[in-house]
CSV table of C-alpha atoms in Angstrom, one decimal:
chain,number,residue,atom,x,y,z
J,242,UNK,CA,17.0,-10.8,12.3
J,243,UNK,CA,13.4,-12.1,12.0
J,244,UNK,CA,11.9,-12.0,8.4
J,245,UNK,CA,9.8,-8.9,9.1
J,246,UNK,CA,12.7,-7.0,10.5
J,247,UNK,CA,14.8,-8.0,7.5
J,248,UNK,CA,12.1,-6.7,5.2
J,249,UNK,CA,11.8,-3.4,7.2
J,250,UNK,CA,15.6,-3.0,7.0
J,251,UNK,CA,15.6,-3.6,3.2
J,252,UNK,CA,12.9,-1.0,2.7
J,253,UNK,CA,14.9,1.6,4.6
J,254,UNK,CA,18.0,0.6,2.6
J,255,UNK,CA,16.0,1.0,-0.6
J,256,UNK,CA,14.9,4.5,0.3
J,257,UNK,CA,18.4,5.5,1.4
J,258,UNK,CA,19.8,4.2,-1.9
J,259,UNK,CA,17.3,6.2,-3.9
J,260,UNK,CA,18.8,9.3,-2.1
J,261,UNK,CA,22.5,8.4,-2.1
J,262,UNK,CA,23.0,5.6,-4.7
J,263,UNK,CA,22.8,5.1,-8.4
J,264,UNK,CA,20.6,2.8,-10.5
J,265,UNK,CA,23.2,0.0,-10.3
J,266,UNK,CA,23.1,0.1,-6.4
J,267,UNK,CA,19.3,0.1,-6.4
J,268,UNK,CA,19.2,-2.9,-8.9
J,269,UNK,CA,21.4,-5.0,-6.5
J,270,UNK,CA,18.5,-4.8,-3.9
J,271,UNK,CA,16.3,-6.8,-6.4
J,272,UNK,CA,16.3,-10.5,-7.2
J,273,UNK,CA,17.5,-11.6,-10.6
J,274,UNK,CA,14.1,-12.1,-12.1
J,275,UNK,CA,12.3,-9.4,-10.2
J,276,UNK,CA,9.5,-7.2,-11.7
J,277,UNK,CA,8.9,-3.4,-11.4
J,278,UNK,CA,5.6,-1.7,-12.3
J,279,UNK,CA,5.8,2.0,-11.6
J,280,UNK,CA,3.1,3.3,-11.7
J,281,UNK,CA,0.7,0.3,-11.7
J,282,UNK,CA,-0.8,0.1,-15.1
J,283,UNK,CA,2.4,1.0,-17.0
J,284,UNK,CA,5.0,-1.3,-18.6
J,285,UNK,CA,6.3,-4.0,-16.3
J,286,UNK,CA,10.2,-4.1,-16.2
J,287,UNK,CA,11.4,-7.7,-15.9
J,288,UNK,CA,14.8,-8.7,-14.6
J,289,UNK,CA,17.6,-6.8,-12.9
J,290,UNK,CA,19.1,-5.3,-16.1
J,291,UNK,CA,15.7,-3.8,-17.2
J,292,UNK,CA,15.2,-2.6,-13.6
J,293,UNK,CA,18.6,-0.9,-13.5
J,294,UNK,CA,17.8,0.9,-16.8
J,295,UNK,CA,14.4,2.0,-15.4
J,296,UNK,CA,16.1,3.6,-12.3
J,297,UNK,CA,18.7,5.2,-14.6
J,298,UNK,CA,16.3,8.2,-14.7
J,299,UNK,CA,17.5,8.9,-11.1
J,300,UNK,CA,21.2,8.9,-11.9
J,301,UNK,CA,22.7,12.3,-11.3
J,302,UNK,CA,19.4,13.6,-9.9
J,303,UNK,CA,19.3,15.5,-6.6
J,304,UNK,CA,16.8,13.3,-4.9
J,305,UNK,CA,15.8,12.2,-1.4
J,306,UNK,CA,13.3,9.7,-0.1
J,307,UNK,CA,11.7,9.7,3.3
J,308,UNK,CA,9.6,7.0,4.9
J,309,UNK,CA,6.1,8.1,6.0
J,310,UNK,CA,4.7,4.7,7.1
J,311,UNK,CA,5.5,1.1,6.6
J,312,UNK,CA,3.5,-2.1,7.1
J,313,UNK,CA,4.7,-5.7,6.7
J,314,UNK,CA,2.7,-8.9,6.4
J,315,UNK,CA,4.0,-12.3,5.2
J,316,UNK,CA,6.5,-11.7,2.4
J,317,UNK,CA,5.0,-8.3,1.5
J,318,UNK,CA,5.6,-4.7,2.5
J,319,UNK,CA,3.5,-1.7,1.8
J,320,UNK,CA,5.0,1.8,2.5
J,321,UNK,CA,4.0,5.4,2.0
J,322,UNK,CA,7.0,7.6,1.3
J,323,UNK,CA,7.9,11.0,0.0
J,324,UNK,CA,10.4,11.5,-2.9
J,325,UNK,CA,11.7,15.1,-3.3
J,326,UNK,CA,13.6,15.8,-6.5
J,327,UNK,CA,15.4,19.2,-7.0
J,328,UNK,CA,16.2,20.4,-10.5
J,329,UNK,CA,17.8,23.7,-11.4
J,330,UNK,CA,14.5,25.6,-11.1
J,331,UNK,CA,12.0,23.2,-9.6
J,332,UNK,CA,11.3,21.1,-6.6
J,333,UNK,CA,9.1,18.0,-7.4
J,334,UNK,CA,7.5,16.1,-4.6
J,335,UNK,CA,5.5,12.8,-4.9
J,336,UNK,CA,4.3,10.6,-2.1
J,337,UNK,CA,3.5,7.1,-3.6
J,338,UNK,CA,2.5,4.0,-1.8
J,339,UNK,CA,4.7,1.1,-3.0
J,340,UNK,CA,4.0,-2.6,-2.5
J,341,UNK,CA,7.0,-5.0,-2.5
J,342,UNK,CA,7.4,-8.7,-2.2
J,343,UNK,CA,10.6,-10.3,-1.0
J,344,UNK,CA,12.4,-13.7,-1.2
J,345,UNK,CA,14.0,-15.5,1.8
J,346,UNK,CA,17.1,-13.3,1.6
J,347,UNK,CA,14.9,-10.2,1.5
J,348,UNK,CA,15.8,-9.4,-2.0
J,349,UNK,CA,12.9,-7.5,-3.7
J,350,UNK,CA,11.0,-9.9,-6.0
J,351,UNK,CA,8.4,-7.4,-7.2
J,352,UNK,CA,7.6,-3.7,-6.8
J,353,UNK,CA,4.3,-2.0,-7.7
J,354,UNK,CA,4.1,1.7,-7.2
J,355,UNK,CA,0.7,3.3,-6.7
J,356,UNK,CA,0.5,7.0,-7.5
J,357,UNK,CA,-0.8,9.2,-10.3
J,358,UNK,CA,0.3,12.5,-11.8
J,359,UNK,CA,-2.4,14.1,-9.6
J,360,UNK,CA,-0.2,13.3,-6.6
J,361,UNK,CA,2.8,15.3,-8.0
J,362,UNK,CA,3.5,18.7,-6.4
J,363,UNK,CA,5.8,21.0,-8.4
J,364,UNK,CA,7.2,24.2,-7.0
J,365,UNK,CA,9.1,26.6,-9.2
J,366,UNK,CA,11.9,28.4,-7.4
F,205,UNK,CA,-17.1,10.0,-12.9
F,206,UNK,CA,-13.6,9.1,-14.2
F,207,UNK,CA,-12.3,5.6,-13.2
F,208,UNK,CA,-9.9,6.9,-10.6
F,209,UNK,CA,-12.6,9.1,-8.9
F,210,UNK,CA,-14.9,6.1,-9.0
F,211,UNK,CA,-12.2,4.0,-7.2
F,212,UNK,CA,-11.6,6.8,-4.7
F,213,UNK,CA,-15.3,7.0,-4.0
F,214,UNK,CA,-15.6,3.2,-3.5
F,215,UNK,CA,-12.7,3.2,-1.0
F,216,UNK,CA,-14.4,5.9,1.1
F,217,UNK,CA,-17.7,4.0,0.8
F,218,UNK,CA,-15.9,0.9,2.0
F,219,UNK,CA,-14.5,2.7,5.1
F,220,UNK,CA,-17.9,4.2,5.9
F,221,UNK,CA,-19.5,0.8,5.6
F,222,UNK,CA,-17.0,-0.7,8.0
F,223,UNK,CA,-18.1,1.9,10.5
F,224,UNK,CA,-21.9,2.0,9.9
F,225,UNK,CA,-22.8,-1.2,8.0
F,226,UNK,CA,-22.8,-5.0,8.5
F,227,UNK,CA,-20.9,-7.8,6.8
F,228,UNK,CA,-23.7,-8.1,4.2
F,229,UNK,CA,-23.3,-4.4,3.2
F,230,UNK,CA,-19.6,-4.7,3.0
F,231,UNK,CA,-19.9,-7.9,0.8
F,232,UNK,CA,-22.0,-6.0,-1.8
F,233,UNK,CA,-19.0,-3.8,-2.5
F,234,UNK,CA,-17.1,-6.8,-3.8
F,235,UNK,CA,-17.4,-8.6,-7.2
F,236,UNK,CA,-18.9,-12.1,-7.1
F,237,UNK,CA,-15.5,-13.9,-7.4
F,238,UNK,CA,-13.4,-11.5,-5.4
F,239,UNK,CA,-10.7,-12.5,-3.0
F,240,UNK,CA,-9.7,-11.2,0.4
F,241,UNK,CA,-6.4,-11.9,2.1
F,242,UNK,CA,-6.3,-10.1,5.5
F,243,UNK,CA,-3.5,-10.1,6.6
F,244,UNK,CA,-1.3,-11.1,3.6
F,245,UNK,CA,0.0,-14.6,4.3
F,246,UNK,CA,-3.2,-15.8,5.9
F,247,UNK,CA,-6.0,-17.8,4.3
F,248,UNK,CA,-7.5,-16.3,1.1
F,249,UNK,CA,-11.3,-15.9,1.2
F,250,UNK,CA,-12.7,-16.5,-2.3
F,251,UNK,CA,-16.2,-15.3,-3.4
F,252,UNK,CA,-18.8,-13.0,-1.9
F,253,UNK,CA,-20.3,-15.5,0.5
F,254,UNK,CA,-16.9,-16.3,2.1
F,255,UNK,CA,-16.1,-12.6,2.2
F,256,UNK,CA,-19.3,-11.8,4.0
F,257,UNK,CA,-18.5,-14.5,6.5
F,258,UNK,CA,-15.0,-13.1,7.0
F,259,UNK,CA,-16.5,-9.6,7.8
F,260,UNK,CA,-19.0,-11.2,10.2
F,261,UNK,CA,-16.5,-10.6,12.9
F,262,UNK,CA,-17.4,-6.9,12.6
F,263,UNK,CA,-21.1,-7.4,13.0
F,264,UNK,CA,-22.3,-5.7,16.2
F,265,UNK,CA,-18.8,-4.3,16.9
F,266,UNK,CA,-18.4,-0.6,17.8
F,267,UNK,CA,-16.0,0.2,15.0
F,268,UNK,CA,-15.0,3.2,12.9
F,269,UNK,CA,-12.6,3.6,10.1
F,270,UNK,CA,-10.7,6.7,9.0
F,271,UNK,CA,-8.8,7.3,5.8
F,272,UNK,CA,-5.2,8.5,6.4
F,273,UNK,CA,-3.9,8.4,2.8
F,274,UNK,CA,-5.1,7.0,-0.5
F,275,UNK,CA,-3.2,6.5,-3.8
F,276,UNK,CA,-4.7,5.2,-7.1
F,277,UNK,CA,-3.0,3.9,-10.2
F,278,UNK,CA,-4.6,1.9,-13.0
F,279,UNK,CA,-7.2,-0.5,-11.5
F,280,UNK,CA,-5.5,-0.5,-8.1
F,281,UNK,CA,-5.8,1.5,-4.9
F,282,UNK,CA,-3.5,1.5,-1.9
F,283,UNK,CA,-4.7,3.2,1.3
F,284,UNK,CA,-3.5,3.7,4.8
F,285,UNK,CA,-6.3,3.9,7.3
F,286,UNK,CA,-7.1,3.7,11.0
F,287,UNK,CA,-9.7,1.2,12.4
F,288,UNK,CA,-10.8,1.9,16.0
F,289,UNK,CA,-12.8,-0.8,17.8
F,290,UNK,CA,-14.3,-0.2,21.2
F,291,UNK,CA,-15.3,-3.1,23.4
F,292,UNK,CA,-16.6,-2.9,26.9
F,293,UNK,CA,-13.2,-2.4,28.4
F,294,UNK,CA,-10.8,-1.9,25.6
F,295,UNK,CA,-10.0,0.4,22.6
F,296,UNK,CA,-8.1,-1.4,19.9
F,297,UNK,CA,-6.5,0.7,17.1
F,298,UNK,CA,-4.8,-0.7,14.0
F,299,UNK,CA,-3.6,1.3,11.0
F,300,UNK,CA,-3.2,-1.2,8.0
F,301,UNK,CA,-2.3,-0.4,4.4
F,302,UNK,CA,-4.8,-2.2,2.2
F,303,UNK,CA,-4.3,-2.8,-1.5
F,304,UNK,CA,-7.5,-3.3,-3.6
F,305,UNK,CA,-8.1,-3.9,-7.3
F,306,UNK,CA,-11.4,-3.0,-9.0
F,307,UNK,CA,-13.4,-4.0,-12.1
F,308,UNK,CA,-15.0,-1.6,-14.5
F,309,UNK,CA,-17.9,-0.9,-12.2
F,310,UNK,CA,-15.5,-0.3,-9.3
F,311,UNK,CA,-16.5,-3.4,-7.5
F,312,UNK,CA,-13.6,-4.7,-5.5
F,313,UNK,CA,-12.0,-7.7,-7.2
F,314,UNK,CA,-9.3,-8.3,-4.6
F,315,UNK,CA,-8.2,-7.0,-1.2
F,316,UNK,CA,-4.9,-7.6,0.5
F,317,UNK,CA,-4.3,-6.1,3.9
F,318,UNK,CA,-0.8,-5.4,5.0
F,319,UNK,CA,-0.4,-5.2,8.8
F,320,UNK,CA,0.9,-7.4,11.6
F,321,UNK,CA,0.0,-7.8,15.3
F,322,UNK,CA,2.9,-5.5,16.1
F,323,UNK,CA,0.8,-2.7,14.6
F,324,UNK,CA,-2.1,-3.2,17.1
F,325,UNK,CA,-2.4,-0.7,19.9
F,326,UNK,CA,-4.7,-1.8,22.8
F,327,UNK,CA,-5.8,0.6,25.5
F,328,UNK,CA,-7.7,-0.7,28.5
F,329,UNK,CA,-10.2,1.8,29.9
């Protein structure tokens, strides 16, 4: 698979894992010394253990992620996607644009998520 | 205007200027020591003079840019947009995702464009 296809495939795997996997599964998609800044401007999580802890918020959540658009250039992907989270009484939808860089094995070396609370849509059932 | 609104307003000004302005007008939206990498992985243009030269390719082109989606976090914007360029016999459409950072005056301090030739659509008239 060429490097861009490998990156595209990793992005779709990432979104599928947000929906179906746990924080440990998501962390395996990252390189050992990767960084996560979500949203941009907040604390940067460094290393796979810190990243797994960050995604721990998703464990047990009813959550799905859907790709809206994806662009790849060099070692970098940017993608617009929708995350829908259902709690007992609410449906929360956010559509960030994430920017990721990748190493030669297409492990994620950095993730920066661009969204703000204004972009959240919350529907009470 | 709050910082995020200022950034949003600068992005729409940037897209309008791609359509209606020249390379000199676009360069004034950038900070003196800004960088442009378009697409990511290609040569980085450093400083306003180099940036104006880079955008020189647009001078005299029949070109319009339309915002598809925009997200802002911290000092960073990511936006998906469509650029349509009409030549004598062709219409060329590309829909990159750009990532920009901004200083306190919302001058652009860096631009990284994520797209690849696969994303170009060329229609011959």
